[in-house]
Short mmCIF file of C-alpha atoms and ligand atoms in Angstrom, two decimals:
data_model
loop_
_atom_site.label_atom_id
_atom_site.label_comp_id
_atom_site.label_asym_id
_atom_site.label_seq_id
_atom_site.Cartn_x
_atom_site.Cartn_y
_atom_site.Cartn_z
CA UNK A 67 18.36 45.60 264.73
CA UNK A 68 19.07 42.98 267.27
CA UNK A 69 16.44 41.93 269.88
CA UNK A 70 17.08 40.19 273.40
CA UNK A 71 13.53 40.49 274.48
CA UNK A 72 9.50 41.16 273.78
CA UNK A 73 7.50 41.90 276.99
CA UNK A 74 3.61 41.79 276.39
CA UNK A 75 2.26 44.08 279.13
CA UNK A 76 -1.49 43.80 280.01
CA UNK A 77 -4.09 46.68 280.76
CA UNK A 78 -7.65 47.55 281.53
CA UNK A 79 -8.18 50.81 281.31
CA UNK A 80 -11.46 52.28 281.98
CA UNK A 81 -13.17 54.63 279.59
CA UNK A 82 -14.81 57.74 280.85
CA UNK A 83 -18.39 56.67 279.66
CA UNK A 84 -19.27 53.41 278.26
CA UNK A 85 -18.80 53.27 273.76
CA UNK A 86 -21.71 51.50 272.78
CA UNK A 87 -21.73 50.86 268.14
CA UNK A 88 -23.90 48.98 266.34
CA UNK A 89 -21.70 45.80 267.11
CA UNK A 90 -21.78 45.90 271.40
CA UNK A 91 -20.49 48.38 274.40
CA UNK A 92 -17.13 48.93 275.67
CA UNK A 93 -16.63 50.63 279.17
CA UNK A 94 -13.24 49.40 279.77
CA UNK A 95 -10.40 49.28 277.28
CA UNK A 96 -8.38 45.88 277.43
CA UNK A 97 -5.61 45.36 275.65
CA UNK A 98 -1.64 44.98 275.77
CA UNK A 99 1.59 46.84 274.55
CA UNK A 100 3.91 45.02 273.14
CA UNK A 101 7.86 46.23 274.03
CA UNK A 102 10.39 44.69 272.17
CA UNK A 103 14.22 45.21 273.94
CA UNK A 104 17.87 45.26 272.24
CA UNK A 105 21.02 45.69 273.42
CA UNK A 106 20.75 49.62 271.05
CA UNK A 107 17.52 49.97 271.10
CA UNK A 108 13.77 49.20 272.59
CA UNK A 109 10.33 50.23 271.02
CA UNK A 110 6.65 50.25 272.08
CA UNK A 111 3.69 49.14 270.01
CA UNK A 112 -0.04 48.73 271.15
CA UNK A 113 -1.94 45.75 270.10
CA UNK A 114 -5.48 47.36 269.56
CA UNK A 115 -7.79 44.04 269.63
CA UNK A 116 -10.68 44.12 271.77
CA UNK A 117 -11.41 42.32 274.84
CA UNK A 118 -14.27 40.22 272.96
CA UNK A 119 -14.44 39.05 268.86
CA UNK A 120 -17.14 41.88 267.79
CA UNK A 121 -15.51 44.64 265.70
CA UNK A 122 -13.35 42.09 264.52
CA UNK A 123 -12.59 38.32 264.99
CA UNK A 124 -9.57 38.95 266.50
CA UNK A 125 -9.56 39.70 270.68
CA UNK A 126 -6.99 40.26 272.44
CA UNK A 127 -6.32 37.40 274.30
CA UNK A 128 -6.34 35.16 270.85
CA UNK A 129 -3.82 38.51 269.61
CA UNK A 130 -1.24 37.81 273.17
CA UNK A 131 -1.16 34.01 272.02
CA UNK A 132 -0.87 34.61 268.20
CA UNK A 133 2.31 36.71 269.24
CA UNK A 134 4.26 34.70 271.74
CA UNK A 135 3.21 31.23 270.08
CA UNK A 136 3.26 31.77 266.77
CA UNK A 137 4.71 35.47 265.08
CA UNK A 138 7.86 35.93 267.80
CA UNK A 139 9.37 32.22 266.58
CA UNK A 140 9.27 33.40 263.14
CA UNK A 141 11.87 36.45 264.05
CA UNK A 142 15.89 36.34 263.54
CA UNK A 143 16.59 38.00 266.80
CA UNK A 144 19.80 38.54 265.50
CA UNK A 145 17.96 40.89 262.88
CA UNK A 146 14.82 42.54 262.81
CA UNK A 147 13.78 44.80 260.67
CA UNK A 148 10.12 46.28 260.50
CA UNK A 149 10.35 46.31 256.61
CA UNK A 150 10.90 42.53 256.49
CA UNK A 151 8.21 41.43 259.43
CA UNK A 152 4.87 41.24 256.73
CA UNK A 153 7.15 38.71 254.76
CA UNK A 154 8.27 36.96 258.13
CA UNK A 155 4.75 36.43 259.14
CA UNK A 156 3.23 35.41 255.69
CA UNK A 157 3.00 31.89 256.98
CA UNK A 158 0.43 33.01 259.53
CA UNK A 159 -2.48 33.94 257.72
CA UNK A 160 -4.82 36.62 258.70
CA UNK A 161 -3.90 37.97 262.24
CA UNK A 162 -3.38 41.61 261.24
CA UNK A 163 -3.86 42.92 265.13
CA UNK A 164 -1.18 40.54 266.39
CA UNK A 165 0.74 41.78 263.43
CA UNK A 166 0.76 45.08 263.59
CA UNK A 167 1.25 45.27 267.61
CA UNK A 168 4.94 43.90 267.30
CA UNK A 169 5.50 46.11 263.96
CA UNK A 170 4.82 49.41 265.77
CA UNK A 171 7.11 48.44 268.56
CA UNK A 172 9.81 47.63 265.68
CA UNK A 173 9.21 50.80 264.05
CA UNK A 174 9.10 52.76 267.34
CA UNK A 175 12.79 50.97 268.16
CA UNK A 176 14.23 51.78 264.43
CA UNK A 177 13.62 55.09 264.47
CA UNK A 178 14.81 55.65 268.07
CA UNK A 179 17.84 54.09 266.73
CA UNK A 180 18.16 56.20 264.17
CA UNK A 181 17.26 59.34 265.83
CA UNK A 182 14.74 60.18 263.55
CA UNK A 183 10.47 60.58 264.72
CA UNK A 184 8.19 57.65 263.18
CA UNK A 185 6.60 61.22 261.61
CA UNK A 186 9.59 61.66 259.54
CA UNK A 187 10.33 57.97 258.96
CA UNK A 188 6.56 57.92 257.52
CA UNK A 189 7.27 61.12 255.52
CA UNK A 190 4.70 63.60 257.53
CA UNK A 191 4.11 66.72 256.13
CA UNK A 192 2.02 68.32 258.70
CA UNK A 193 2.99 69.43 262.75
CA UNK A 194 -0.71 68.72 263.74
CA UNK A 195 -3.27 67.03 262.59
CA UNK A 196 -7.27 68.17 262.64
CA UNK A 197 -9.24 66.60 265.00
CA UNK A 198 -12.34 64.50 265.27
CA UNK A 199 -14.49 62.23 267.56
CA UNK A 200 -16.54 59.65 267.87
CA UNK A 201 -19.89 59.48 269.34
CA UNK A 202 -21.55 56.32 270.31
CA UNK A 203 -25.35 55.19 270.39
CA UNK A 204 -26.92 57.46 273.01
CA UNK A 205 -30.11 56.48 275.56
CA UNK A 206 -31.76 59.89 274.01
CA UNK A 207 -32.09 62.58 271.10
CA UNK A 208 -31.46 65.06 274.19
CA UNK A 209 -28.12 62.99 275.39
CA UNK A 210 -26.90 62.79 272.04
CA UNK A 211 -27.26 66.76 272.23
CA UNK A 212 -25.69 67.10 274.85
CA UNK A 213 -22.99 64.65 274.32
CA UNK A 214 -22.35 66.54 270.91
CA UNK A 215 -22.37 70.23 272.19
CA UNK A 216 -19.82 69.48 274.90
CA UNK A 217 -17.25 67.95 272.22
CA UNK A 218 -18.17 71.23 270.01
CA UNK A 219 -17.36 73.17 272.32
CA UNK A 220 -14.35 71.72 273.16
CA UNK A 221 -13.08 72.30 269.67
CA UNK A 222 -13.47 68.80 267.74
CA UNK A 223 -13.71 69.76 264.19
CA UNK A 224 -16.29 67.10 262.98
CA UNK A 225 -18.23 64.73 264.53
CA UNK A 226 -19.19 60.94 263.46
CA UNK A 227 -22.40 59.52 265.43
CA UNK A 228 -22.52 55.79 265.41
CA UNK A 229 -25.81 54.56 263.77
CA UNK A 230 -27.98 51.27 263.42
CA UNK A 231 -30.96 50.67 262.13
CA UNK A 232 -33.91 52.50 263.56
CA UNK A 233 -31.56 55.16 265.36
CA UNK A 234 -29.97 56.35 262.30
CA UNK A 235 -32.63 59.49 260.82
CA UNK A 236 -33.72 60.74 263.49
CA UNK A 237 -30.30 61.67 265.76
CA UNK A 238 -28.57 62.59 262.56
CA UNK A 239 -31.59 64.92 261.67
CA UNK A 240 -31.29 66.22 265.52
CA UNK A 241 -27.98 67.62 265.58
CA UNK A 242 -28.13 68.92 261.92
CA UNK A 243 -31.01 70.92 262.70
CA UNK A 244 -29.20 71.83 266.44
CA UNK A 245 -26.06 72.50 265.20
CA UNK A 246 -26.53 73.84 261.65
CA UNK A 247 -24.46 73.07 258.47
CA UNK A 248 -21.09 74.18 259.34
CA UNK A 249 -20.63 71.08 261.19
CA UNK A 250 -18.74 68.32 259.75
CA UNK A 251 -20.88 65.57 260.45
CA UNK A 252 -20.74 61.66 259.60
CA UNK A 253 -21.86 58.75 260.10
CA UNK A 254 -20.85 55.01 260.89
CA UNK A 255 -22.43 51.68 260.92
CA UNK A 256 -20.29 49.28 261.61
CA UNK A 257 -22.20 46.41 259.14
CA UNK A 258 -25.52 47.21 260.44
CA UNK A 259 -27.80 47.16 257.52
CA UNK A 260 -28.32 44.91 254.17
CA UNK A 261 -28.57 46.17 250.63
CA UNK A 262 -32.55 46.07 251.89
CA UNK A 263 -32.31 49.29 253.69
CA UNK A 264 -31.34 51.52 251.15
CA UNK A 265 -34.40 53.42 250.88
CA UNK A 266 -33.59 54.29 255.23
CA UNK A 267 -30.29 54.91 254.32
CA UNK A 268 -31.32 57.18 251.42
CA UNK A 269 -33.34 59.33 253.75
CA UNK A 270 -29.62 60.52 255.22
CA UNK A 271 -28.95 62.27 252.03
CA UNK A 272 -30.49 65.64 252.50
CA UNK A 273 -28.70 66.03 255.47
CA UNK A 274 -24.69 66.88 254.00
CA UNK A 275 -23.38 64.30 255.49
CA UNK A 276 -19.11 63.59 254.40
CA UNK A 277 -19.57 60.38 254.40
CA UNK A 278 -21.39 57.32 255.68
CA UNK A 279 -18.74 54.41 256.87
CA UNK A 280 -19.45 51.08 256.45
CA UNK A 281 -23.50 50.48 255.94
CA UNK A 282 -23.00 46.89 254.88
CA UNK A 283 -21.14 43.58 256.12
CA UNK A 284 -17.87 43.65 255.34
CA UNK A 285 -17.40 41.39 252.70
CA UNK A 286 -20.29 42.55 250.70
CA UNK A 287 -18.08 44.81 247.82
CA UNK A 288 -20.78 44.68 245.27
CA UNK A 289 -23.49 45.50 248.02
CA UNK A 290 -21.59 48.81 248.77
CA UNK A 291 -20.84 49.19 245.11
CA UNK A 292 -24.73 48.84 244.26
CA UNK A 293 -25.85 51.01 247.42
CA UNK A 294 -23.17 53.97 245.88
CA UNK A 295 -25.91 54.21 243.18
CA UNK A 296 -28.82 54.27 245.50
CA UNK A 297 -27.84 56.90 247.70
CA UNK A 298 -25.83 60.14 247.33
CA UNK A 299 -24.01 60.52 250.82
CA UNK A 300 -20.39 58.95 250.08
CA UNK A 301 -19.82 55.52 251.10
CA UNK A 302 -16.62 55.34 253.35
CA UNK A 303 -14.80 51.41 254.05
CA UNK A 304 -13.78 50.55 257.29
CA UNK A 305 -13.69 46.90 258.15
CA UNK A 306 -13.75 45.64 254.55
CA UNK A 307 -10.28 46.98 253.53
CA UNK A 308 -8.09 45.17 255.39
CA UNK A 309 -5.45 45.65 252.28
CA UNK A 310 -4.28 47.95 250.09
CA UNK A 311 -5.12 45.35 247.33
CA UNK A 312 -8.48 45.18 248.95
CA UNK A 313 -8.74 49.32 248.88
CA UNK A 314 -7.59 49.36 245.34
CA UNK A 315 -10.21 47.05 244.24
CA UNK A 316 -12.82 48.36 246.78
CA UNK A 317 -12.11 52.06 244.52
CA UNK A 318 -11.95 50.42 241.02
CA UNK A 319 -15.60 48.78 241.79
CA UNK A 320 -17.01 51.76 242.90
CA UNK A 321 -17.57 50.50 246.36
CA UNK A 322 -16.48 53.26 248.09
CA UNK A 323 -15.66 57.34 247.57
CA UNK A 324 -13.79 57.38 251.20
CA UNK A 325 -11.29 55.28 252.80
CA UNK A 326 -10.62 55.07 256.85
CA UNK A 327 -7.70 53.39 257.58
CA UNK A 328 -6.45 51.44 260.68
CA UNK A 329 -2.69 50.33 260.83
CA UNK A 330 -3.86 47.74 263.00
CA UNK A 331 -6.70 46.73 261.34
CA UNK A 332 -4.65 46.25 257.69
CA UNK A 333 -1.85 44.96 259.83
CA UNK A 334 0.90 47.57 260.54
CA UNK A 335 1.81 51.27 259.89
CA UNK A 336 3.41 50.23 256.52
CA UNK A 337 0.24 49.08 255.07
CA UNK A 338 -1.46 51.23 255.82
CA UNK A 339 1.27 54.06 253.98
CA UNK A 340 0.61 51.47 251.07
CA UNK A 341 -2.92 52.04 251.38
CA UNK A 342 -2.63 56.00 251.67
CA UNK A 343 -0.55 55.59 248.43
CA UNK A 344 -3.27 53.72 246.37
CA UNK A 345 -5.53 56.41 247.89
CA UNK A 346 -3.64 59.59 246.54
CA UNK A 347 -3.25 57.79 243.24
CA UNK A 348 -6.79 57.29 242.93
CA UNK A 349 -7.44 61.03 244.22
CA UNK A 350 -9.76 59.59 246.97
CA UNK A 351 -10.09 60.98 250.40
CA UNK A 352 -8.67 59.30 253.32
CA UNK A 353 -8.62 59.71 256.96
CA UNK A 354 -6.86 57.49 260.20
CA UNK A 355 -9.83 55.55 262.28
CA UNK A 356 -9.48 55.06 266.17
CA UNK A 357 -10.02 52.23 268.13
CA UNK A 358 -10.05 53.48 271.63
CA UNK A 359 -6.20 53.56 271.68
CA UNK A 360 -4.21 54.52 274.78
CA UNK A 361 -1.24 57.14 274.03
CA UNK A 362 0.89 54.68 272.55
CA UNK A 363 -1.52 53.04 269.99
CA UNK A 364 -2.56 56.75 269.55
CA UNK A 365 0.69 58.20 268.79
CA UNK A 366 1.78 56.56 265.96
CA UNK A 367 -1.99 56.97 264.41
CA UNK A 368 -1.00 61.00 264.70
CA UNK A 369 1.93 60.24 263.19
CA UNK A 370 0.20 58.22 260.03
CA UNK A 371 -2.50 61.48 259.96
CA UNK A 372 0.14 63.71 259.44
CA UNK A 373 1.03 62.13 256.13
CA UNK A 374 0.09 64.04 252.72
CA UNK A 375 -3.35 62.39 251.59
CA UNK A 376 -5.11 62.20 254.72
CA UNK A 377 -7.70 64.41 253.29
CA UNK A 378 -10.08 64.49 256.11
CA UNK A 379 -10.36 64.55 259.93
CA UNK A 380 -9.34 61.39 261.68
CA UNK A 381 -10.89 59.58 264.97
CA UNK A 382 -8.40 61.14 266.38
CA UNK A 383 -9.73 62.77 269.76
CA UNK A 384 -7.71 63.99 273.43
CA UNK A 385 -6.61 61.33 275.73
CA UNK A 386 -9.52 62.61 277.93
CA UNK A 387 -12.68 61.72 275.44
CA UNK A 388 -12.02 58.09 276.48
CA UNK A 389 -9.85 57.54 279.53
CA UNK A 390 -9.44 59.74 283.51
CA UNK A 391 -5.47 58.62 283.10
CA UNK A 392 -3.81 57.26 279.73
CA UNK A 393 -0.80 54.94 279.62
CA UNK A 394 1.03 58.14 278.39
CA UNK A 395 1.19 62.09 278.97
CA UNK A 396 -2.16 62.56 277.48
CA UNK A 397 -2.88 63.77 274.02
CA UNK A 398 -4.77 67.23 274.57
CA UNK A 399 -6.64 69.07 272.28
CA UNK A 400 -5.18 72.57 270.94
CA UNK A 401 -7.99 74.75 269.08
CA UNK A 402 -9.65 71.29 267.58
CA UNK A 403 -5.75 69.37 266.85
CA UNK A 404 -3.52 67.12 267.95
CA UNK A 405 0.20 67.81 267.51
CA UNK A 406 2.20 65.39 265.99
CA UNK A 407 5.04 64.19 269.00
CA UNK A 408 8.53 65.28 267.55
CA UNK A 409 10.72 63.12 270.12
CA UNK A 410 12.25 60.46 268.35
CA UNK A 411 10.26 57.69 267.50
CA UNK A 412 6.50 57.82 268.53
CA UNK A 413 7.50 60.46 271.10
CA UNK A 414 5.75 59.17 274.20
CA UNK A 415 6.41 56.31 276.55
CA UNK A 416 3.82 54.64 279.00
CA UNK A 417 4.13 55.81 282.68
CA UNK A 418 5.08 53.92 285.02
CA UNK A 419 2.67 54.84 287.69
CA UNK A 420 -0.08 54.46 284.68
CA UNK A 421 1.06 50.81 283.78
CA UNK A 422 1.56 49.74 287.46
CA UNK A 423 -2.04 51.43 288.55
CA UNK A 424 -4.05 49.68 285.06
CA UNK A 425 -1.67 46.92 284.09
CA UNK A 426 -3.01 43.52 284.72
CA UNK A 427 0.23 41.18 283.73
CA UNK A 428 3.13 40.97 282.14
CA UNK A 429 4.82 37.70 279.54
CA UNK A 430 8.51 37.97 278.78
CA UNK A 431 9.61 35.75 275.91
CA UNK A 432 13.13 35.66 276.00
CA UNK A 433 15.59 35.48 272.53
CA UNK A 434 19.28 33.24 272.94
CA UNK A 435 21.75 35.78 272.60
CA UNK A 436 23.42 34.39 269.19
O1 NPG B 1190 -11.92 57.54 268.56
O2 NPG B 1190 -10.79 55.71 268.80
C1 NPG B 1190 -11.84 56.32 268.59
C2 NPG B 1190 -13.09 55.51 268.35
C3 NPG B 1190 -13.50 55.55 266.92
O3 NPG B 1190 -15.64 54.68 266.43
C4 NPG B 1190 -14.48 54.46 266.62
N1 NPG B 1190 -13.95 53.26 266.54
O4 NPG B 1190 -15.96 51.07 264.64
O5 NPG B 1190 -14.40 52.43 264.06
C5 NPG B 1190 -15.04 51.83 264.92
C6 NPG B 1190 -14.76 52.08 266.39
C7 NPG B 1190 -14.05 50.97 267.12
C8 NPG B 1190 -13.70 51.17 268.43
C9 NPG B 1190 -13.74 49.80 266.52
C10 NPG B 1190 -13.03 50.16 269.15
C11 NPG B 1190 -13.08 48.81 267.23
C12 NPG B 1190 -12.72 49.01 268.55
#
C-alpha cells in the first residue's frame, strides 16, 4: 500500500469516574490516534499509552515522538505493508505502544483496501464476544458493592476487582459472599506484592477465583513460577509478556496458567495472534486486556477476542463504563456482549463532532510522493 500521509490526532477524554489500580488513578483518558492516508486507502489505529509512565514506561507523549521522529522515517511510503512493519522497526528497540499505534492504522487501511473486516483478516470465528469489566480500588466495601451490582445488572459476565496489598481479602471476600458463586470473579494486581506475600495471597484461594493477574513485578518469572506452587488460584501474566517468546517461556516455566493479552502492549495485533497461537498450542486459556481504549483502540481488541482461543471473557466493557461520549458510535452492551463490527476494516471511524469537542492537536508528517 502506498502512503502520502500519517496525522497523529490528540485527545483527552474524560472517564465517567476516576480508575484508580494498584499503580495510580486515571480520570481522564489521554492519548492519540494515529491515521495513516493513501491515495487507495486510509486506516485508523489508537496509540493506547498513558498520559504518565506507570502501567508502563511508555506515555504517550514519549509514544507521539517515538512515531514521528523515529518509526515513520523507517517506512517506504511507496510500500507499506503491516506484515513487514515489526521488521521495519527492529532497529528501535522496545517501544511496543508507538509500534502498535501505526500497525493498527496499517491493518485498518489493508483490509479496507481489500474489502475484507480486520475480524476476517485475523481469522474470527465468533459474531460477539462475552463481556467483562474492570473495577478499580474503591473508597469502601459498600462502594465496591455497589459499583459491582450496577455492572451485574447491566449484564457484564465476570468481573475483575483491582487489588493491592491490604485491600485484596477483604473486597474479594465481600462480593463473593454478596453475589454468590455464579459470578465470574478475578482479580488483578498490577505488580503489587513480592514473593513475601504469598501466605495474603493464599488466603484468596477459597474464594473460586479464575484467575489472579499479575501478583508480582513484571520481570520476576521465577517469582510467579514459585508463587504457582504456593497458592492454588491460577496465576494470569499481564505486563510480563510483552512477547510471544516471552509467553511461551512464561508457560514452559510454569509461571503462569492464564494469559491476557494486549496488542498494544506486545506491540501490534499480529503479535498478539502469535501469542494466541503459542496459547492454543499449549492448551492455555487466554483472554484480550483493556486499557481504557476509545472505540477505535476498542474495536480492533473485539476483533482479536473473536479469534478461536480466547477462552475467557476479555476487559472488554460498553463505551459507557468509561467515557459520557467515545471517539466512535459507542460499543453497547447486548445481554453481557459486544458484537464484533462487520464493516470493513475495524468497522468504526471517530466522529467528527467527538474529535473536534475532545481533541487537543493534531501533527501531520508528510511522505514525498515518489
Ligand atoms: O476495561 O479497558 C479496560 C480496563 C482494564 O484494568 C484494566 N486495564 O492494568 O490491565 C490494567 C488496566 C490498565 C488500564 C492498564 C489503563 C493500563 C492503562
Amino acid at each position: 500500500m502506498r502512503i502520502s500521509r500519517v496525522e497523529l490526532h490528540r485527545f483527552g477524554l474524560p472517564l465517567v469516574s476516576p480508575f484508580r489500580s494498584s499503580a495510580g488513578t486515571e480520570t481522564v483518558r489521554h492519548g492519540f490516534l494515529v491515521r495513516v492516508v493513501g491515495p487507495d486507502a486510509e486506516g485508523w489505529g489508537e496509540c493506547v499509552a498513558e498520559g504518565t509512565p506507570r502501567y508502563a514506561s511508555e506515555y504517550s507523549d514519549g509514544a507521539h515522538e517515538v512515531i514521528t521522529r523515529f518509526l515513520l522515517p523507517l517506512l517506504d511510503p511507496s510500500d507499506v505493508r503491516a506484515a513487514d512493519l515489526a521488521e521495519r522497526f527492529a532497529p528501535v528497540p522496545g517501544h511496543r505502544m508507538a509500534k502498535a499505534a501505526v500497525e493498527a492504522a496499517v491493518l485498518d487501511a489493508e483490509c479496507r483496501l481489500a474489502g475484507v473486516s480486520l475480524a476476517e483478516r485475523l481469522g474470527a470465528v465468533r459474531t460477539r464476544v462475552p463481556a467483562g469489566v474492570a473495577v478499580g480500588l474503591q473508597p469502601s466495601l459498600s462502594e465496591l458493592l455497589d459499583v459491582v451490582g450496577e455492572y451485574v445488572r447491566q449484564g457484564y459476565v465476570r468481573v475483575k476487582l483491582k487489588i493491592e496489598p491490604g485491600n485484596d481479602i477483604e473486597p474479594v471476600r465481600a462480593v463473593r459472599e454478596h453475589f454468590g458463586d455464579g459470578l465470574a470473579l478475578q482479580v488483578d494486581a498490577n505488580q503489587a506484592y513480592s514473593l513475601a506475600d504469598a501466605d495474603r495471597l493464599a488466603a484468596l484461594d477459597p474464594f473460586g477465583l479464575q484467575l489472579i493477574e499479575q501478583p508480582l513485578g513484571e520481570h520476576d518469572r521465577r517469582g510467579h513460577a514459585r508463587l504457582a506452587q504456593l497458592i492454588t488460584t491460577p496465576i494470569c501474566l499481564d505486563e510480563t509478556i510483552t512477547s510471544a517468546v516471552d509467553a511461551e517461556e512464561c508457560i514452559a516455566m510454569g509461571a503462569c496458567r492464564v494469559v491476557n493479552v494486549k496488542p498494544a502492549r506486545v506491540g501490534g495485533l499480529l503479535e498478539a495472534v502469535r501469542i494466541r497461537n503459542v496459547c492454543v498450542a499449549a492448551g492455555v486459556d487466554l483472554w484480550c486486556g483493556g486499557m481504557l481504549e476509545t472505540g477505535i483502540g476498542r474495536a480492533a481488541n473485539v476483533a482479536l477476542a473473536a479469534l478461536d482461543g480466547f477462552t475467557l471473557p476479555g476487559d472488554l466493557s460498553a463505551s459507557n463504563r468509561y467515557f459520557a461520549q467515545d471517539l466512535t458510535e459507542p460499543f453497547v452492551l447486548d445481554e453481557g456482549h459486544l458484537q464484533v463490527p462487520r464493516g470493513v476494516g475495524i468497522g468504526v471511524e471517530p466522529l467528527v463532532d467527538s474529535l473536534s469537542k475532545y481533541g487537543s492537536g493534531r501533527t501531520v508528517v508528510s511522505f514525498n510522493a515518489q
